[in-house]
């Protein structure tokens, strides 16, 4: 995705009032509604009467307009609403429901229903499948590329996977996701502090993040060659004075 998209507001209308952020909520809510209607329109335009399936490009047309974050938010909300229907919730597979649960959507009373996609369950699932395929084609890292339990790992000296949701969509590139944990209270799994100071393996940027911004520690089998070279550059001077294995990855 080359473009940035308007912020997806993650809280309910009541929480927005409490935080004095009703303007941000309203702007995001309107776009959620527009996105849901755009998905419905795309489904109508790409529905193939012959096989009763969606033609290619159905999801892509909406993703280009609203971005992955908002489309996923609206789809997750639609699944959440569908699960409330005793007569219809069985029409979508458990795998799709599990996918939807990865995106948090706040309970927002009647407002959730306003941006629920109104279409047949099978077509909703077909659209979601296309959106998932489009995301996978980006080649980003995710929790499935991490090793161990992120709740129990010390992040110091480890190659960390930044969550794609942490980044703007214009920065969605695997080179922007791999960071070397350098220090901070957030590196410890049980510390009160959340700060993680890290260096980006893609461009060498050094900055502060929160522990929750990372999905976990990268499994060594997924470490790209370019990232290994950067690690050698960063850790080489340190390894001359210490053990050659750092962060669980042997750089020899």
Backbone as JSON, one array per atom type, in Angstrom:
{
  "sequence": "XXXXXXXXXXXXXXXXXXXXXXXXXXXXXXXXXXXXXXXXXXXXXXXXXXXXXXXXXXXXXXXXXXXXXXXXXXXXXXXXXXXXXXXXXXXXXXXXXXXXXXXXXXXXXXXXXXXXXXXXXXXXXXXXXXXXXXXXXXXXXXXXXXXXXXXXXXXXXXXXXXXXXXXXXXXXXXXXXXXXXXXXXXXXXXXXXXXXXXXXXXXXXXXXXXXXXXXXXXXXXXXXXXXXXXXXXXXXXXXXXXXXXXXXXXXX",
  "N": [[0.84, -1.19, 0.0], [0.71, 2.1, -0.96], [-0.29, 4.42, 0.05], [-1.33, 6.54, 2.83], [-3.94, 6.25, 5.22], [-6.98, 7.49, 6.71], [-7.13, 7.71, 10.26], [-8.15, 4.88, 12.16], [-10.51, 4.84, 14.52], [-10.33, 3.39, 17.72], [-12.07, 3.09, 19.89], [-15.23, 3.08, 21.73], [-18.29, 5.04, 21.26], [-19.1, 6.07, 23.72], [-16.72, 5.95, 25.2], [-15.24, 7.72, 23.68], [-16.52, 10.15, 24.21], [-15.87, 10.41, 26.91], [-13.14, 10.77, 26.7], [-13.03, 13.13, 25.41], [-12.98, 13.07, 22.61], [-14.82, 13.06, 20.56], [-14.99, 14.14, 18.03], [-12.96, 12.88, 16.54], [-13.89, 10.29, 16.74], [-16.37, 10.49, 15.35], [-15.55, 11.18, 12.74], [-14.09, 8.9, 12.01], [-16.06, 6.95, 12.33], [-17.92, 7.62, 10.33], [-16.43, 7.0, 8.07], [-16.17, 4.27, 8.48], [-18.79, 3.43, 8.03], [-19.08, 4.24, 5.35], [-17.18, 2.55, 4.24], [-18.26, 0.01, 4.72], [-20.55, 0.16, 3.1], [-19.27, 0.42, 0.65], [-18.04, -2.07, 0.42], [-20.29, -3.7, 0.17], [-21.25, -2.74, -2.28], [-19.12, -3.43, -3.97], [-19.25, -6.21, -3.81], [-21.71, -6.67, -5.03], [-21.09, -5.82, -7.62], [-19.09, -7.59, -8.38], [-20.14, -10.08, -8.25], [-20.62, -13.28, -9.53], [-22.99, -14.67, -11.42], [-23.08, -17.17, -12.59], [-21.46, -19.09, -11.21], [-21.98, -18.31, -8.69], [-20.08, -16.98, -7.16], [-17.51, -14.64, -6.07], [-15.82, -12.52, -8.32], [-12.33, -12.07, -9.24], [-10.46, -9.41, -7.72], [-12.38, -8.1, -6.28], [-12.16, -7.5, -3.46], [-9.81, -6.01, -3.59], [-10.42, -3.6, -4.81], [-11.77, -2.17, -2.83], [-9.91, -2.15, -0.77], [-7.94, -0.51, -1.84], [-9.2, 1.91, -1.69], [-9.89, 2.35, 1.03], [-7.97, 1.11, 2.65], [-6.17, -1.52, 4.44], [-6.42, -1.6, 7.27], [-8.86, -0.28, 8.0], [-10.71, -1.7, 6.42], [-10.37, -4.3, 7.47], [-11.22, -3.78, 10.08], [-13.92, -3.13, 9.72], [-14.84, -5.53, 8.59], [-14.29, -7.32, 10.68], [-16.02, -6.29, 12.59], [-18.44, -6.86, 11.3], [-18.46, -9.65, 11.38], [-18.53, -10.0, 14.12], [-21.05, -8.96, 14.72], [-22.59, -10.73, 13.24], [-22.25, -13.09, 14.63], [-23.91, -12.72, 16.75], [-26.37, -13.41, 15.89], [-28.52, -16.02, 16.21], [-29.66, -17.58, 14.24], [-28.06, -17.23, 12.03], [-25.3, -17.3, 12.54], [-23.95, -19.69, 12.21], [-23.35, -19.87, 9.57], [-20.91, -18.98, 8.74], [-17.51, -19.97, 8.65], [-15.54, -21.36, 11.36], [-12.86, -20.77, 11.2], [-12.8, -18.31, 9.84], [-14.13, -16.73, 11.69], [-12.24, -16.81, 13.76], [-10.18, -15.44, 12.54], [-11.36, -12.89, 12.41], [-11.41, -12.21, 15.1], [-8.9, -11.34, 15.65], [-8.78, -8.67, 15.26], [-9.58, -6.04, 17.25], [-12.77, -4.87, 18.06], [-14.74, -2.47, 19.5], [-17.57, -2.92, 21.69], [-20.38, -1.2, 20.85], [-23.05, -0.6, 21.11], [-25.97, 0.24, 19.27], [-24.52, 1.35, 17.23], [-22.59, -0.34, 16.17], [-24.01, -1.88, 14.39], [-24.51, -0.2, 12.28], [-22.27, -0.14, 10.63], [-22.05, -2.72, 9.74], [-21.53, -5.16, 7.29], [-23.93, -5.74, 4.92], [-24.79, -8.48, 3.52], [-24.91, -11.72, 1.88], [-23.85, -14.46, 3.92], [-22.01, -16.27, 2.8], [-20.91, -14.78, 0.73], [-19.77, -12.71, 2.15], [-17.78, -14.14, 3.47], [-16.32, -14.94, 1.26], [-15.37, -12.46, 0.36], [-13.78, -11.72, 2.53], [-11.85, -13.72, 2.37], [-10.54, -12.99, 0.0], [-9.46, -10.53, 0.84], [-7.72, -11.37, 2.84], [-5.9, -12.86, 1.33], [-4.81, -10.82, -0.21], [-3.49, -9.38, 1.76], [-1.61, -11.26, 2.68], [-0.05, -11.41, 0.42], [1.56, -9.22, 0.66], [3.74, -9.96, 2.1], [4.44, -9.57, 4.8], [5.73, -9.76, 8.19], [4.43, -11.69, 10.96], [2.68, -12.84, 13.96], [2.88, -15.57, 13.51], [5.43, -15.93, 12.65], [7.02, -15.81, 14.81], [8.89, -17.0, 17.66], [8.51, -18.94, 20.63], [7.0, -17.82, 23.77], [5.65, -14.7, 23.82], [4.87, -13.37, 26.09], [6.57, -14.1, 28.05], [9.17, -13.65, 27.34], [12.4, -12.13, 27.36], [13.28, -9.19, 25.76], [15.7, -8.03, 25.23], [18.47, -7.68, 23.13], [17.33, -9.24, 21.18], [15.87, -10.12, 17.99], [13.13, -8.44, 17.01], [9.69, -8.59, 16.05], [7.79, -6.19, 14.65], [4.41, -5.29, 15.05], [2.18, -5.11, 12.33], [0.03, -3.35, 12.55], [1.02, -1.34, 14.1], [2.46, 0.29, 12.46], [2.15, 2.89, 9.95], [0.25, 2.4, 6.97], [1.62, 3.11, 4.71], [4.14, 2.46, 5.36], [4.29, -0.23, 5.36], [6.27, -2.69, 5.06], [8.45, -5.42, 5.05], [11.04, -4.81, 5.82], [10.75, -2.73, 7.55], [9.8, -3.86, 9.78], [11.44, -5.44, 11.36], [13.33, -5.3, 14.25], [16.05, -4.62, 16.46], [16.11, -5.35, 19.78], [17.24, -3.19, 22.23], [17.19, -2.22, 24.87], [15.62, -0.95, 27.91], [12.82, -0.79, 30.18], [10.63, -2.16, 29.21], [11.61, -4.34, 27.86], [11.85, -6.4, 29.61], [9.77, -9.08, 30.55], [8.1, -8.9, 32.79], [8.22, -6.44, 33.93], [7.1, -3.22, 35.15], [7.35, -1.0, 33.54], [7.02, -0.04, 30.06], [8.62, 0.75, 27.99], [10.58, 0.14, 25.14], [13.66, 0.3, 23.76], [14.94, 0.39, 20.57], [16.57, -0.7, 17.5], [16.04, -0.27, 14.09], [16.34, -2.79, 11.72], [16.12, -2.41, 9.07], [16.63, 0.28, 8.24], [18.28, 1.35, 10.15], [17.27, 3.15, 12.01], [16.89, 4.46, 15.29], [14.83, 4.24, 18.05], [12.18, 4.73, 20.48], [9.78, 2.38, 21.57], [6.68, 0.8, 22.63], [6.32, -2.2, 24.51], [4.07, -3.63, 23.7], [3.89, -2.98, 21.04], [5.17, -4.82, 19.57], [5.05, -8.07, 18.08], [6.47, -10.22, 18.96], [9.42, -12.3, 19.37], [11.47, -12.88, 16.61], [11.47, -15.96, 14.87], [14.37, -17.76, 14.21], [14.6, -19.11, 11.78], [13.28, -17.57, 9.95], [14.77, -15.35, 9.52], [15.83, -12.91, 7.34], [18.41, -12.64, 4.8], [19.42, -10.04, 4.43], [18.82, -8.88, 6.86], [20.35, -10.39, 8.6], [22.89, -9.56, 7.82], [22.82, -6.91, 8.67], [22.57, -7.27, 11.42], [25.07, -8.43, 11.99], [26.64, -6.23, 11.49], [25.75, -4.48, 13.5], [26.13, -5.94, 15.86], [28.65, -6.98, 15.76], [31.0, -5.52, 16.85], [30.36, -5.77, 19.57], [30.37, -8.49, 19.98], [32.97, -9.18, 19.84], [33.87, -8.86, 22.32], [32.34, -10.49, 23.83], [30.13, -13.36, 24.12], [29.69, -15.12, 21.0], [27.11, -15.69, 20.3], [24.07, -14.12, 20.21], [20.93, -13.05, 21.37], [19.81, -15.44, 20.77], [20.52, -16.12, 18.22], [22.99, -17.34, 16.24], [25.63, -15.68, 14.84], [27.86, -16.37, 13.45]],
  "CA": [[0.0, 0.0, 0.0], [1.55, 3.28, -1.07], [-0.93, 5.58, 0.65], [-1.78, 6.52, 4.21], [-5.39, 6.36, 5.31], [-7.44, 8.16, 7.92], [-7.02, 6.94, 11.5], [-9.28, 4.05, 12.58], [-10.7, 5.09, 15.95], [-10.51, 2.05, 18.29], [-12.9, 3.06, 21.08], [-16.67, 3.26, 21.53], [-18.77, 6.41, 21.33], [-19.09, 6.47, 25.13], [-15.33, 6.2, 25.57], [-14.8, 8.93, 22.98], [-17.03, 11.28, 24.98], [-15.08, 10.5, 28.14], [-11.8, 11.23, 26.33], [-13.18, 14.38, 24.65], [-12.52, 12.78, 21.25], [-15.99, 12.74, 19.74], [-14.73, 14.52, 16.65], [-12.18, 11.79, 15.92], [-14.79, 9.13, 16.63], [-17.36, 10.72, 14.3], [-14.9, 11.11, 11.43], [-13.77, 7.5, 11.74], [-17.32, 6.21, 12.21], [-18.48, 7.87, 8.99], [-15.64, 6.23, 7.11], [-16.54, 2.86, 8.67], [-20.07, 3.24, 7.34], [-18.79, 4.33, 3.92], [-16.43, 1.35, 3.87], [-19.22, -1.11, 4.69], [-21.38, 0.3, 1.89], [-18.39, 0.17, -0.51], [-17.88, -3.52, 0.33], [-21.55, -4.22, -0.38], [-21.3, -2.38, -3.7], [-18.12, -4.24, -4.67], [-19.78, -7.57, -3.88], [-22.75, -6.69, -6.08], [-20.48, -5.65, -8.93], [-18.2, -8.7, -8.69], [-20.82, -11.36, -8.07], [-20.76, -14.04, -10.77], [-24.23, -15.44, -11.33], [-22.89, -18.53, -13.1], [-20.98, -19.98, -10.15], [-22.37, -17.7, -7.42], [-18.86, -16.62, -6.45], [-17.0, -13.32, -6.37], [-14.71, -12.5, -9.27], [-11.08, -11.52, -8.71], [-10.38, -7.96, -7.63], [-13.49, -7.55, -5.5], [-11.64, -6.89, -2.25], [-8.74, -5.07, -3.9], [-10.99, -2.29, -5.14], [-12.11, -1.49, -1.58], [-8.66, -1.95, -0.05], [-7.26, 0.65, -2.41], [-9.93, 3.11, -1.29], [-9.96, 2.53, 2.48], [-6.83, 0.52, 3.33], [-6.37, -2.78, 5.14], [-6.82, -1.44, 8.67], [-10.3, 0.01, 8.1], [-11.46, -2.82, 5.86], [-10.34, -5.38, 8.46], [-12.03, -3.35, 11.21], [-15.33, -3.26, 9.31], [-15.12, -6.95, 8.42], [-14.32, -7.92, 12.02], [-17.29, -5.85, 13.19], [-19.52, -7.6, 10.65], [-18.43, -11.0, 11.92], [-18.95, -9.89, 15.52], [-22.5, -8.79, 14.69], [-23.19, -11.95, 12.71], [-22.22, -14.1, 15.68], [-25.02, -12.46, 17.67], [-27.59, -13.97, 15.3], [-28.6, -17.46, 16.41], [-30.06, -18.23, 13.0], [-27.11, -17.01, 10.92], [-23.88, -17.35, 12.9], [-23.34, -20.94, 11.77], [-23.13, -19.81, 8.14], [-19.52, -18.6, 8.51], [-16.62, -20.97, 9.24], [-14.83, -20.99, 12.59], [-11.58, -20.17, 10.81], [-13.04, -16.9, 9.53], [-14.41, -16.06, 12.96], [-10.97, -16.66, 14.47], [-9.48, -14.34, 11.87], [-11.98, -11.65, 12.82], [-11.09, -11.92, 16.49], [-7.57, -10.72, 15.74], [-8.99, -7.22, 15.22], [-10.49, -5.64, 18.32], [-13.84, -3.93, 17.74], [-15.44, -2.24, 20.77], [-19.03, -2.98, 21.74], [-20.79, 0.2, 20.7], [-24.51, -0.53, 21.02], [-26.58, 0.24, 17.94], [-23.61, 1.88, 16.23], [-21.91, -1.45, 15.5], [-24.84, -2.39, 13.3], [-24.49, 0.74, 11.16], [-21.21, -0.47, 9.68], [-22.03, -4.15, 9.44], [-21.72, -5.4, 5.86], [-25.2, -6.42, 4.7], [-24.7, -9.36, 2.35], [-25.0, -13.14, 2.24], [-22.7, -14.91, 4.7], [-21.04, -16.9, 1.91], [-20.23, -13.72, -0.01], [-18.92, -12.03, 3.13], [-16.62, -15.0, 3.66], [-15.53, -14.87, 0.03], [-14.68, -11.16, 0.35], [-12.73, -11.8, 3.55], [-10.78, -14.58, 1.84], [-9.76, -12.18, -0.93], [-8.72, -9.53, 1.62], [-6.63, -12.08, 3.5], [-4.91, -13.2, 0.3], [-4.13, -9.58, -0.58], [-2.58, -9.05, 2.86], [-0.51, -12.24, 2.66], [0.81, -11.1, -0.72], [2.49, -8.15, 1.04], [4.93, -10.59, 2.65], [4.79, -9.01, 6.1], [5.91, -10.68, 9.31], [3.34, -11.69, 11.91], [2.89, -13.74, 15.11], [3.22, -16.91, 13.05], [6.87, -15.96, 12.38], [7.71, -15.62, 16.08], [9.19, -18.21, 18.43], [8.36, -18.81, 22.07], [5.87, -17.1, 24.35], [6.03, -13.29, 23.95], [4.56, -12.89, 27.43], [7.61, -14.53, 28.98], [10.51, -13.46, 26.77], [13.15, -10.89, 27.49], [13.5, -8.7, 24.4], [17.03, -7.44, 25.08], [19.35, -8.37, 22.21], [16.56, -10.13, 20.31], [15.27, -9.55, 16.79], [11.72, -8.32, 17.33], [8.76, -8.38, 14.94], [6.82, -5.15, 14.93], [3.07, -5.54, 14.53], [1.87, -4.25, 11.18], [-0.9, -2.31, 12.97], [1.77, -0.26, 14.71], [2.99, 1.13, 11.39], [1.27, 3.42, 8.92], [0.23, 1.48, 5.84], [2.64, 3.51, 3.75], [5.4, 1.88, 5.83], [4.15, -1.67, 5.42], [7.34, -3.38, 4.35], [9.1, -6.29, 6.03], [12.26, -4.16, 6.3], [10.39, -1.81, 8.63], [9.21, -4.63, 10.88], [12.44, -6.15, 12.17], [14.06, -4.38, 15.12], [16.9, -5.21, 17.48], [15.83, -4.81, 21.1], [18.48, -2.69, 22.84], [17.06, -2.01, 26.31], [14.38, -0.35, 28.38], [12.08, -1.65, 31.11], [9.69, -2.99, 28.47], [12.25, -5.56, 27.37], [11.6, -7.43, 30.61], [8.36, -9.47, 30.42], [7.3, -8.69, 33.99], [8.46, -5.1, 34.48], [5.96, -2.3, 35.03], [7.59, -0.11, 32.4], [6.71, -0.59, 28.73], [9.52, 1.3, 26.97], [11.57, -0.7, 24.48], [14.53, 1.05, 22.86], [15.3, -0.58, 19.54], [17.15, -0.23, 16.24], [15.43, -0.89, 12.92], [17.32, -3.48, 10.88], [15.94, -1.98, 7.69], [17.29, 1.56, 7.92], [19.16, 1.78, 11.24], [16.63, 4.11, 12.9], [16.84, 4.11, 16.7], [13.73, 4.95, 18.68], [11.49, 4.1, 21.61], [8.46, 1.81, 21.32], [6.13, 0.07, 23.76], [6.42, -3.66, 24.34], [2.88, -4.09, 22.98], [4.02, -2.69, 19.61], [5.84, -5.95, 18.93], [4.35, -9.35, 18.13], [7.31, -11.18, 19.66], [10.79, -12.51, 18.91], [11.5, -13.58, 15.33], [12.05, -17.3, 14.78], [15.6, -17.62, 13.42], [14.46, -19.65, 10.43], [12.69, -16.56, 9.07], [15.64, -14.17, 9.45], [16.31, -12.7, 5.97], [19.86, -12.44, 4.66], [19.75, -8.63, 4.62], [18.73, -8.6, 8.3], [21.52, -11.02, 9.21], [24.04, -8.68, 7.56], [22.69, -5.73, 9.54], [22.88, -7.74, 12.77], [26.52, -8.58, 12.08], [27.18, -4.87, 11.55], [25.42, -3.89, 14.79], [26.58, -6.74, 16.99], [30.04, -7.4, 15.6], [31.91, -4.96, 17.87], [30.02, -6.27, 20.91], [30.67, -9.91, 20.06], [34.41, -9.34, 20.01], [34.14, -8.82, 23.76], [31.4, -11.36, 24.52], [29.78, -14.61, 23.43], [29.29, -14.86, 19.63], [25.69, -15.92, 20.1], [23.3, -13.1, 20.9], [19.53, -13.04, 20.98], [19.39, -16.76, 20.3], [20.9, -16.3, 16.82], [24.44, -17.4, 16.07], [25.93, -14.89, 13.67], [29.09, -16.82, 12.8]],
  "C": [[0.89, 1.25, 0.0], [0.99, 4.46, -0.3], [-1.14, 5.39, 2.14], [-3.28, 6.77, 4.22], [-5.77, 6.97, 6.65], [-7.45, 7.18, 9.09], [-8.3, 6.16, 11.8], [-9.43, 4.21, 14.09], [-11.08, 3.79, 16.65], [-11.46, 1.96, 19.47], [-14.37, 3.3, 20.75], [-17.05, 4.74, 21.61], [-18.73, 6.92, 22.77], [-17.67, 6.79, 25.58], [-14.8, 7.47, 24.91], [-15.29, 10.18, 23.71], [-16.19, 11.5, 26.23], [-13.7, 11.08, 27.86], [-11.82, 12.56, 25.58], [-12.66, 14.22, 23.22], [-13.68, 12.44, 20.33], [-15.79, 13.1, 18.28], [-13.98, 13.43, 15.9], [-13.07, 10.56, 15.73], [-15.74, 9.31, 15.45], [-16.75, 10.6, 12.91], [-14.6, 9.66, 11.05], [-15.02, 6.67, 11.54], [-17.93, 6.39, 10.82], [-17.74, 7.08, 7.92], [-15.92, 4.73, 7.25], [-17.82, 2.54, 7.92], [-19.85, 3.27, 5.82], [-18.09, 3.07, 3.42], [-17.36, 0.15, 3.77], [-20.08, -1.05, 3.43], [-20.55, 0.04, 0.63], [-18.17, -1.34, -0.68], [-19.13, -4.15, -0.27], [-21.64, -3.95, -1.87], [-20.32, -3.24, -4.51], [-18.6, -5.68, -4.82], [-20.85, -7.68, -4.96], [-22.13, -6.64, -7.47], [-19.62, -6.85, -9.35], [-18.85, -10.08, -8.51], [-21.04, -12.02, -9.43], [-21.97, -14.95, -10.65], [-24.02, -16.91, -11.72], [-22.46, -19.49, -12.0], [-21.28, -19.46, -8.74], [-21.16, -17.4, -6.53], [-18.45, -15.2, -6.82], [-15.83, -13.42, -7.35], [-13.49, -11.86, -8.63], [-11.13, -9.99, -8.69], [-11.47, -7.32, -6.81], [-12.96, -6.83, -4.26], [-10.61, -5.81, -2.55], [-9.28, -3.67, -4.17], [-11.33, -1.49, -3.88], [-10.86, -1.21, -0.76], [-7.91, -0.72, -0.55], [-7.91, 1.96, -1.98], [-9.83, 3.39, 0.21], [-8.77, 1.97, 3.25], [-7.18, -0.72, 4.14], [-6.93, -2.58, 6.54], [-8.32, -1.19, 8.8], [-11.13, -1.14, 7.54], [-11.5, -3.98, 6.86], [-11.23, -5.05, 9.66], [-13.51, -3.54, 10.9], [-15.72, -4.73, 9.15], [-15.21, -7.66, 9.77], [-15.6, -7.54, 12.74], [-18.46, -6.63, 12.61], [-19.61, -9.03, 11.18], [-18.92, -11.02, 13.37], [-20.46, -9.75, 15.61], [-23.19, -10.06, 14.22], [-23.25, -13.04, 13.77], [-23.35, -13.92, 16.69], [-26.33, -13.06, 17.18], [-27.59, -15.49, 15.42], [-28.88, -18.19, 15.1], [-29.02, -18.14, 11.89], [-25.64, -17.27, 11.28], [-23.19, -18.62, 12.43], [-22.97, -20.92, 10.29], [-21.7, -19.43, 7.76], [-18.63, -19.59, 9.26], [-15.93, -20.44, 10.49], [-13.49, -20.33, 12.28], [-11.74, -18.68, 10.53], [-13.36, -16.13, 10.8], [-13.12, -15.82, 13.75], [-10.14, -15.54, 13.85], [-10.05, -13.0, 12.34], [-11.64, -11.24, 14.24], [-9.71, -11.31, 16.68], [-7.66, -9.2, 15.75], [-10.0, -6.85, 16.29], [-11.48, -4.6, 17.81], [-14.64, -3.71, 19.02], [-16.95, -2.44, 20.63], [-19.54, -1.54, 21.8], [-22.3, 0.33, 20.5], [-25.0, -0.6, 19.59], [-25.61, 0.65, 16.84], [-22.81, 0.79, 15.51], [-22.7, -1.9, 14.27], [-24.78, -1.49, 12.07], [-23.38, 0.42, 10.16], [-20.98, -1.98, 9.59], [-22.3, -4.32, 7.96], [-22.97, -6.26, 5.68], [-25.12, -7.22, 3.39], [-24.84, -10.8, 2.82], [-23.72, -13.58, 2.93], [-21.62, -15.51, 3.8], [-20.26, -15.86, 1.12], [-19.33, -12.9, 0.9], [-17.64, -12.83, 3.35], [-15.72, -14.97, 2.43], [-14.74, -13.57, -0.06], [-13.53, -11.18, 1.34], [-11.56, -12.64, 3.05], [-9.92, -13.81, 0.85], [-8.91, -11.14, -0.2], [-7.53, -10.17, 2.32], [-5.52, -12.43, 2.51], [-4.11, -11.96, -0.1], [-3.12, -9.17, 0.5], [-1.37, -9.98, 2.85], [0.47, -11.95, 1.53], [1.81, -9.99, -0.41], [3.77, -8.71, 1.64], [5.38, -10.03, 3.98], [4.99, -10.11, 7.14], [4.73, -10.57, 10.26], [3.64, -12.63, 13.07], [3.31, -15.14, 14.7], [4.71, -17.05, 12.73], [7.69, -15.82, 13.66], [7.9, -16.96, 16.79], [8.99, -17.93, 19.91], [7.14, -18.01, 22.47], [6.26, -15.64, 24.56], [5.75, -12.72, 25.34], [5.67, -13.2, 28.43], [9.02, -14.25, 28.51], [11.12, -12.11, 27.13], [13.54, -10.44, 26.08], [14.91, -8.13, 24.18], [17.92, -8.29, 24.16], [18.65, -9.31, 21.26], [16.07, -9.38, 19.07], [13.76, -9.6, 16.98], [10.9, -8.06, 16.07], [7.75, -7.32, 15.33], [5.48, -5.5, 14.3], [2.79, -4.6, 13.36], [0.93, -3.12, 11.57], [-0.2, -1.13, 13.63], [2.22, 0.75, 13.67], [1.88, 1.73, 10.53], [1.34, 2.48, 7.71], [1.25, 1.84, 4.77], [4.0, 2.93, 4.12], [5.33, 0.36, 5.92], [5.14, -2.35, 4.49], [8.07, -4.21, 5.4], [10.37, -5.67, 6.59], [11.98, -3.19, 7.45], [9.87, -2.55, 9.86], [10.23, -5.29, 11.8], [13.31, -5.15, 12.93], [14.9, -5.17, 16.11], [16.58, -4.55, 18.81], [17.12, -4.44, 21.8], [18.38, -2.55, 24.36], [15.75, -1.34, 26.64], [13.62, -1.33, 29.27], [11.13, -2.59, 30.37], [10.3, -4.26, 27.9], [12.02, -6.72, 28.33], [10.12, -7.79, 30.58], [7.5, -9.13, 31.62], [7.54, -7.33, 34.65], [7.22, -4.23, 34.31], [6.12, -1.39, 33.81], [7.36, -0.81, 31.08], [7.7, -0.17, 27.66], [10.52, 0.27, 26.47], [12.37, 0.18, 23.53], [15.11, 0.06, 21.85], [15.87, 0.1, 18.31], [16.53, -1.0, 15.09], [16.51, -1.53, 12.06], [17.22, -3.04, 9.43], [16.72, -0.73, 7.35], [18.16, 2.1, 9.05], [18.56, 2.79, 12.18], [16.61, 3.58, 14.33], [15.73, 4.91, 17.36], [13.13, 4.14, 19.81], [10.12, 3.6, 21.16], [7.92, 1.26, 22.63], [6.24, -1.43, 23.47], [5.25, -4.19, 23.5], [2.93, -3.8, 21.49], [4.63, -3.85, 18.84], [5.02, -7.24, 19.11], [5.15, -10.39, 18.89], [8.7, -11.23, 19.06], [10.78, -13.35, 17.64], [12.12, -14.97, 15.47], [13.23, -17.22, 13.82], [15.45, -18.13, 12.0], [13.9, -18.64, 9.44], [13.56, -15.32, 8.93], [16.17, -14.01, 8.03], [17.82, -12.42, 5.95], [20.24, -10.99, 4.93], [19.73, -8.26, 6.11], [19.91, -9.21, 9.03], [22.76, -10.14, 9.02], [24.01, -7.46, 8.48], [23.0, -6.1, 10.99], [24.37, -7.87, 12.98], [27.18, -7.21, 12.22], [26.96, -4.26, 12.93], [26.08, -4.62, 15.96], [28.05, -7.13, 16.92], [30.97, -6.84, 16.66], [31.63, -5.5, 19.26], [30.47, -7.71, 21.07], [32.17, -10.18, 20.19], [34.78, -9.41, 21.49], [33.22, -9.76, 24.54], [31.13, -12.6, 23.71], [29.3, -14.31, 22.03], [27.83, -15.13, 19.36], [24.9, -14.89, 20.88], [21.87, -13.14, 20.42], [19.08, -14.37, 20.46], [19.8, -17.05, 18.88], [22.42, -16.26, 16.7], [24.81, -16.73, 14.76], [27.25, -15.29, 13.01], [28.79, -17.41, 11.42]]
}
